[in-house]
Tab-separated table of C-alpha atoms in Angstrom:
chain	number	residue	atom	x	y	z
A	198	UNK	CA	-259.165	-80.373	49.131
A	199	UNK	CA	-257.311	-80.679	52.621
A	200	UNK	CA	-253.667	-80.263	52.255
A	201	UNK	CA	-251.216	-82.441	52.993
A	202	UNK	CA	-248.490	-82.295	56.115
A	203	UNK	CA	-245.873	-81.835	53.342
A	204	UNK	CA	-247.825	-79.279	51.451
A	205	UNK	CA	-248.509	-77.386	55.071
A	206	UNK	CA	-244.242	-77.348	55.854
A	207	UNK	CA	-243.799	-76.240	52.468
A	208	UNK	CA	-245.899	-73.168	52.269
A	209	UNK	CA	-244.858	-72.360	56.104
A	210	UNK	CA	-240.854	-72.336	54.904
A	211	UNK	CA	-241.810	-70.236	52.320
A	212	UNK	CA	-243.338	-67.774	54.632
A	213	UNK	CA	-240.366	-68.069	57.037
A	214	UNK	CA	-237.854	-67.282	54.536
A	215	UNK	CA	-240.164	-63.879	52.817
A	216	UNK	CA	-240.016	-63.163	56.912
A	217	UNK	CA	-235.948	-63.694	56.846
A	218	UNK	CA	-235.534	-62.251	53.837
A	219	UNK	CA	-237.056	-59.011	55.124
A	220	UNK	CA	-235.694	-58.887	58.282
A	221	UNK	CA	-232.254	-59.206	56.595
A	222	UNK	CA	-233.110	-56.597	53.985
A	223	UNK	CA	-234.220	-54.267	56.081
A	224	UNK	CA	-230.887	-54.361	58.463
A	225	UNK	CA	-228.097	-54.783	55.995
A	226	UNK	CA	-229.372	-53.393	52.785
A	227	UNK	CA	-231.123	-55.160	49.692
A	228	UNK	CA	-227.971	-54.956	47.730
A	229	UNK	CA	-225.682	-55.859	50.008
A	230	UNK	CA	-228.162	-59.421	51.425
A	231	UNK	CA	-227.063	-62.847	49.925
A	232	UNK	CA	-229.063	-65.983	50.021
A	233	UNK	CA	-226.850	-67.491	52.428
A	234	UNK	CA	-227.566	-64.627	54.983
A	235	UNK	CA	-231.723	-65.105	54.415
A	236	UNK	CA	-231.165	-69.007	54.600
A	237	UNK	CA	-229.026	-68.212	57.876
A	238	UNK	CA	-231.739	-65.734	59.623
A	239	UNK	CA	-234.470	-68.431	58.578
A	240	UNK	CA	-232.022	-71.434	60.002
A	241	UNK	CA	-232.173	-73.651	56.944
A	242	UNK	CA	-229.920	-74.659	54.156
A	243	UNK	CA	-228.950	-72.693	51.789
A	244	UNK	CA	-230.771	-75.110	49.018
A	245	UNK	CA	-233.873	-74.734	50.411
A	246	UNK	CA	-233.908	-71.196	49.715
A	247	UNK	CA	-233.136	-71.749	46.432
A	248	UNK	CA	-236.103	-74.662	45.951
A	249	UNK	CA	-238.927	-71.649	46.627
A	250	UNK	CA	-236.856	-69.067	44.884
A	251	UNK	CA	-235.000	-70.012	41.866
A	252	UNK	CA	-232.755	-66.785	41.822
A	253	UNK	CA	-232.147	-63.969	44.313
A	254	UNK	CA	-233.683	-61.251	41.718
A	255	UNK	CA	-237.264	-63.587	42.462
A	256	UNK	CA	-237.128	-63.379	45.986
A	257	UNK	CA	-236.810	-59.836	46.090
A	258	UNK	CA	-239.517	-59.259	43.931
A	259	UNK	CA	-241.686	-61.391	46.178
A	260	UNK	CA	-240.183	-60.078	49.641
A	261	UNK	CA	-241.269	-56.248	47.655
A	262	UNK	CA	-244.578	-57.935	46.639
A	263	UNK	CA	-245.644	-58.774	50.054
A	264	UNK	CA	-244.765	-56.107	52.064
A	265	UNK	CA	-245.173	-53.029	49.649
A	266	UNK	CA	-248.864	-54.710	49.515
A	267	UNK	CA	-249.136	-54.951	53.079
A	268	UNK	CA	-247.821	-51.236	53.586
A	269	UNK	CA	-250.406	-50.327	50.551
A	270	UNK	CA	-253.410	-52.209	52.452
A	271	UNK	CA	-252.961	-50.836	55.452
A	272	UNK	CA	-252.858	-46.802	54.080
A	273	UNK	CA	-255.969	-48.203	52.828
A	274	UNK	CA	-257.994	-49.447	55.377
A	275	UNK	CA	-256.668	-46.314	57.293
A	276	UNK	CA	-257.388	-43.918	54.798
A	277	UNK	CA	-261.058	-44.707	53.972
A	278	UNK	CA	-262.084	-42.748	57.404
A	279	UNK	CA	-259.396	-39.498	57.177
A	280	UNK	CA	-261.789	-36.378	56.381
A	281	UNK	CA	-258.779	-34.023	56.339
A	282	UNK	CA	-255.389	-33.803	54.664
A	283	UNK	CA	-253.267	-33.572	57.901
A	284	UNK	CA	-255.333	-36.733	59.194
A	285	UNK	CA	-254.517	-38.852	56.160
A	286	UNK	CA	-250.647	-37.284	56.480
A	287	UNK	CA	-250.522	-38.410	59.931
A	288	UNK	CA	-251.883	-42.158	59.062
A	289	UNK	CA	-249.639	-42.453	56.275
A	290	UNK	CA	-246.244	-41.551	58.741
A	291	UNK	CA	-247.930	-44.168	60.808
A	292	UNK	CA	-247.883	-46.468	58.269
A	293	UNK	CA	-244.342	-46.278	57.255
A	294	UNK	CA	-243.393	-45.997	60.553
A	295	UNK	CA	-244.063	-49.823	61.128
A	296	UNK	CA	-242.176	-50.819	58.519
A	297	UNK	CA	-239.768	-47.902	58.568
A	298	UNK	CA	-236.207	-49.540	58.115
A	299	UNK	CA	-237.514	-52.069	55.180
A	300	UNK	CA	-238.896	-49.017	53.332
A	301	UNK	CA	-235.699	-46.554	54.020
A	302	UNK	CA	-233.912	-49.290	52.324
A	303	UNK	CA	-236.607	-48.579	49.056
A	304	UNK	CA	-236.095	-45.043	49.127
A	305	UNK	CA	-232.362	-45.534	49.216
A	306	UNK	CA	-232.020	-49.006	46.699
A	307	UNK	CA	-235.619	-48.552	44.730
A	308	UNK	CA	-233.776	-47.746	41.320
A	309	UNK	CA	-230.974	-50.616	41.931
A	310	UNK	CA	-233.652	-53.254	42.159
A	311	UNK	CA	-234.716	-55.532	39.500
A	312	UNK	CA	-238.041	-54.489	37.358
A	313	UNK	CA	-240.327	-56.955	39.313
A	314	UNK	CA	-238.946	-55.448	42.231
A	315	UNK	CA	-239.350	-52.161	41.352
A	316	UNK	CA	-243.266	-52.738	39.756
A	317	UNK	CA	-243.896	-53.542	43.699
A	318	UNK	CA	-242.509	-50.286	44.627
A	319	UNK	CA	-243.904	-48.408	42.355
A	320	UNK	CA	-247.471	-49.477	42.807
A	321	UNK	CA	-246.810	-48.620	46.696
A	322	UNK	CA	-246.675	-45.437	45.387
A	323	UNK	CA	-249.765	-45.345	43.356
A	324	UNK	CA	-251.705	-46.909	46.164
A	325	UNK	CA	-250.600	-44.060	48.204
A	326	UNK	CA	-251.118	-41.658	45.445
A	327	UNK	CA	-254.593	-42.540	44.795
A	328	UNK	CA	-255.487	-42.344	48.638
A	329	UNK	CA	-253.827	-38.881	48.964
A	330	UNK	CA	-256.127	-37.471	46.030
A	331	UNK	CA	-259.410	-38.801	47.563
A	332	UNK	CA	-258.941	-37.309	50.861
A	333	UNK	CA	-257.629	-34.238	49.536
A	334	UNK	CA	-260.717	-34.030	47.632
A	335	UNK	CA	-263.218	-34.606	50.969
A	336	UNK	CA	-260.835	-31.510	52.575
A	337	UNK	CA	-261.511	-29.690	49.653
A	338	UNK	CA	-265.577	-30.460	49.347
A	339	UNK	CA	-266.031	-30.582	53.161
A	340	UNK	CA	-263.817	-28.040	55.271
A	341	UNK	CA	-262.119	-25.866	52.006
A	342	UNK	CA	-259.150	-28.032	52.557
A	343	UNK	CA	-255.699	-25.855	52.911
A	344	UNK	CA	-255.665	-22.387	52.226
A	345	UNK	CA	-254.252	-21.539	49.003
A	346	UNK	CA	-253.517	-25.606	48.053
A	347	UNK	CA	-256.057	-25.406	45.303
A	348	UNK	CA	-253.812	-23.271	43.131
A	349	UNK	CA	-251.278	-25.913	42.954
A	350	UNK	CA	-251.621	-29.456	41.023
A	351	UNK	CA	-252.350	-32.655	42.764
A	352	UNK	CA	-249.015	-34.155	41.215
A	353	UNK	CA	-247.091	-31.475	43.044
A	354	UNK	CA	-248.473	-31.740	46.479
A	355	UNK	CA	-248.385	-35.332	46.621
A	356	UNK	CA	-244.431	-34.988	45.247
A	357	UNK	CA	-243.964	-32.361	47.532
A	358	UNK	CA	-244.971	-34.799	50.261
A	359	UNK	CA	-243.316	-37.738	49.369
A	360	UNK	CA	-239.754	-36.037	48.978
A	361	UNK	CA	-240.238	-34.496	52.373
A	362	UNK	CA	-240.511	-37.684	53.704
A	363	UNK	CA	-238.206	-39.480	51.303
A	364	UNK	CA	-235.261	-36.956	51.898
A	365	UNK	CA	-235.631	-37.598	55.593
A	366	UNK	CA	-235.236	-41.186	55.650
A	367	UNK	CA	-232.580	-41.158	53.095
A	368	UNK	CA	-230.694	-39.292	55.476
A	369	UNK	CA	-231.883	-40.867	58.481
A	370	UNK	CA	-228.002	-40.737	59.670
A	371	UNK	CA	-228.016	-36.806	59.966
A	372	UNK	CA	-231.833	-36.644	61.248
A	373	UNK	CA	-232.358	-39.312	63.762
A	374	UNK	CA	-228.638	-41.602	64.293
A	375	UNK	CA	-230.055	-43.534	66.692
A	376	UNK	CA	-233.010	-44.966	64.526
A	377	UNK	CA	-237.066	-44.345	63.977
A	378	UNK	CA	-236.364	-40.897	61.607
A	379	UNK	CA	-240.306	-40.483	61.571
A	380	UNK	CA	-241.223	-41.258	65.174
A	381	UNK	CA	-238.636	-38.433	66.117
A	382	UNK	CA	-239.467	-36.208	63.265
A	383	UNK	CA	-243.078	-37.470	61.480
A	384	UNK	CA	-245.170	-34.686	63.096
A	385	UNK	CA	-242.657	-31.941	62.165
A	386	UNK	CA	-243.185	-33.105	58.882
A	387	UNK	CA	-246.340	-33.388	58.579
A	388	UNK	CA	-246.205	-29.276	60.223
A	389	UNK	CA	-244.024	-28.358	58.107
A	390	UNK	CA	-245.426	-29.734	54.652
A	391	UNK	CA	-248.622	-28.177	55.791
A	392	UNK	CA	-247.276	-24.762	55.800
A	393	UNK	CA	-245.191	-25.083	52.896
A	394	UNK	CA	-248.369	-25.499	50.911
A	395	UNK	CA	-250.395	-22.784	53.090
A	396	UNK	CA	-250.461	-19.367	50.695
A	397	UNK	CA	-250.799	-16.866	53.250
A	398	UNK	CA	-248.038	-18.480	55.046
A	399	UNK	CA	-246.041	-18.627	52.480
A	400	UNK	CA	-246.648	-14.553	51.286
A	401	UNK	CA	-246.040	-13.559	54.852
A	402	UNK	CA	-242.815	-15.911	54.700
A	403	UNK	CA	-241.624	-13.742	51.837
A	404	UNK	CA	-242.773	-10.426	52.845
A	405	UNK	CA	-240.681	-11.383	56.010
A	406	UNK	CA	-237.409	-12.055	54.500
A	407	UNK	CA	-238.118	-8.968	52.263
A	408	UNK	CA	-238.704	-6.695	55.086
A	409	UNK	CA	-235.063	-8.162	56.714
């Protein structure tokens, strides 16, 4: 059934505003956003916002819903073809990256949001948790994957990884004041983490700080 003009307006302010809403979260905080401010950014009236979204609480789940799923279909479509762990680490800074200030404010505000909210955030997660294990288990069947990495539990690694990153764009103010913490610092991390998981690098690190 074609849709009506009214039907078209209606689903295109409701787009607008999940568009305001996360431009405004993303620059002032998810806490810290009123309605008022999203109905301002999507230059309608503050009743309007409340006709799609009944309470704040709902509109955050649904600003969460649609971009955590974006963010999780895109580490998907880019992880099917990584071979190699430092590929898929590389895609998934890339990933953030493009939506880097919306999902600092998650790392920062994830446990302040409401459950519906939070559900979104935490099946980001699992998204990129699932993706992480498949490519680390092509590394592993097709190239040996990182020396010594087998040792240690797939929970671990992925954690390992995610509070690299996490810890970085919490802190985004001491790392990169200026703005874009992972386009200044993404490939050190992904350097880094690789090491910090390597076993010989990590015996010769030791033997190193022994020997001083």
């Amino acid at each position: 059934m074609k849709k009506t003009t009214r039907q078209l307006q209606k689903e295109e302010t409701r787009t607008a505003l999940l568009q305001a809403a996360y431009d405004v979260f993303s620059s002032q905080g998810i806490q810290a956003s009123r309605m008022a401010d999203i109905a301002k950014a999507a230059g309608v009236s503050h009743g309007t916002v409340f006709l799609h979204f009944p309470t704040q609480e709902r509109l955050v789940a649904e600003v969460l819903e649609a971009y955590c799923g974006e963010i999780a279909q895109d580490t998907h479509l880019s992880a099917v073809s990584c071979r190699t762990l430092r590929e898929f680490l590389d895609v998934h800074i890339a990933g953030i990256s493009r939506h880097e200030p919306f999902y600092t404010r998650l790392v920062i505000e994830n446990r302040l949001l409401p459950q519906e909210a939070r559900d979104a955030w935490t099946g980001l997660q699992s998204a990129v948790s699932f993706h992480f294990s498949q490519v680390l288990e092509r590394d592993r069947a097709e190239t040996g994957g990182v020396e010594g990495e087998a040792e240690l539990p797939l929970s671990l690694l992925f954690n390992t990884w995610m509070g690299l990153v996490h810890y970085y764009l919490g802190n985004g103010d001491l790392f990169a004041p200026e703005g874009g913490v992972l386009r200044r610092h993404g490939q050190t991390l992904t350097e880094h983490y690789l090491k910090l998981i390597h076993k010989k690098e990590l015996i010769c690190h030791g033997v190193a700080e022994n020997a001083n």
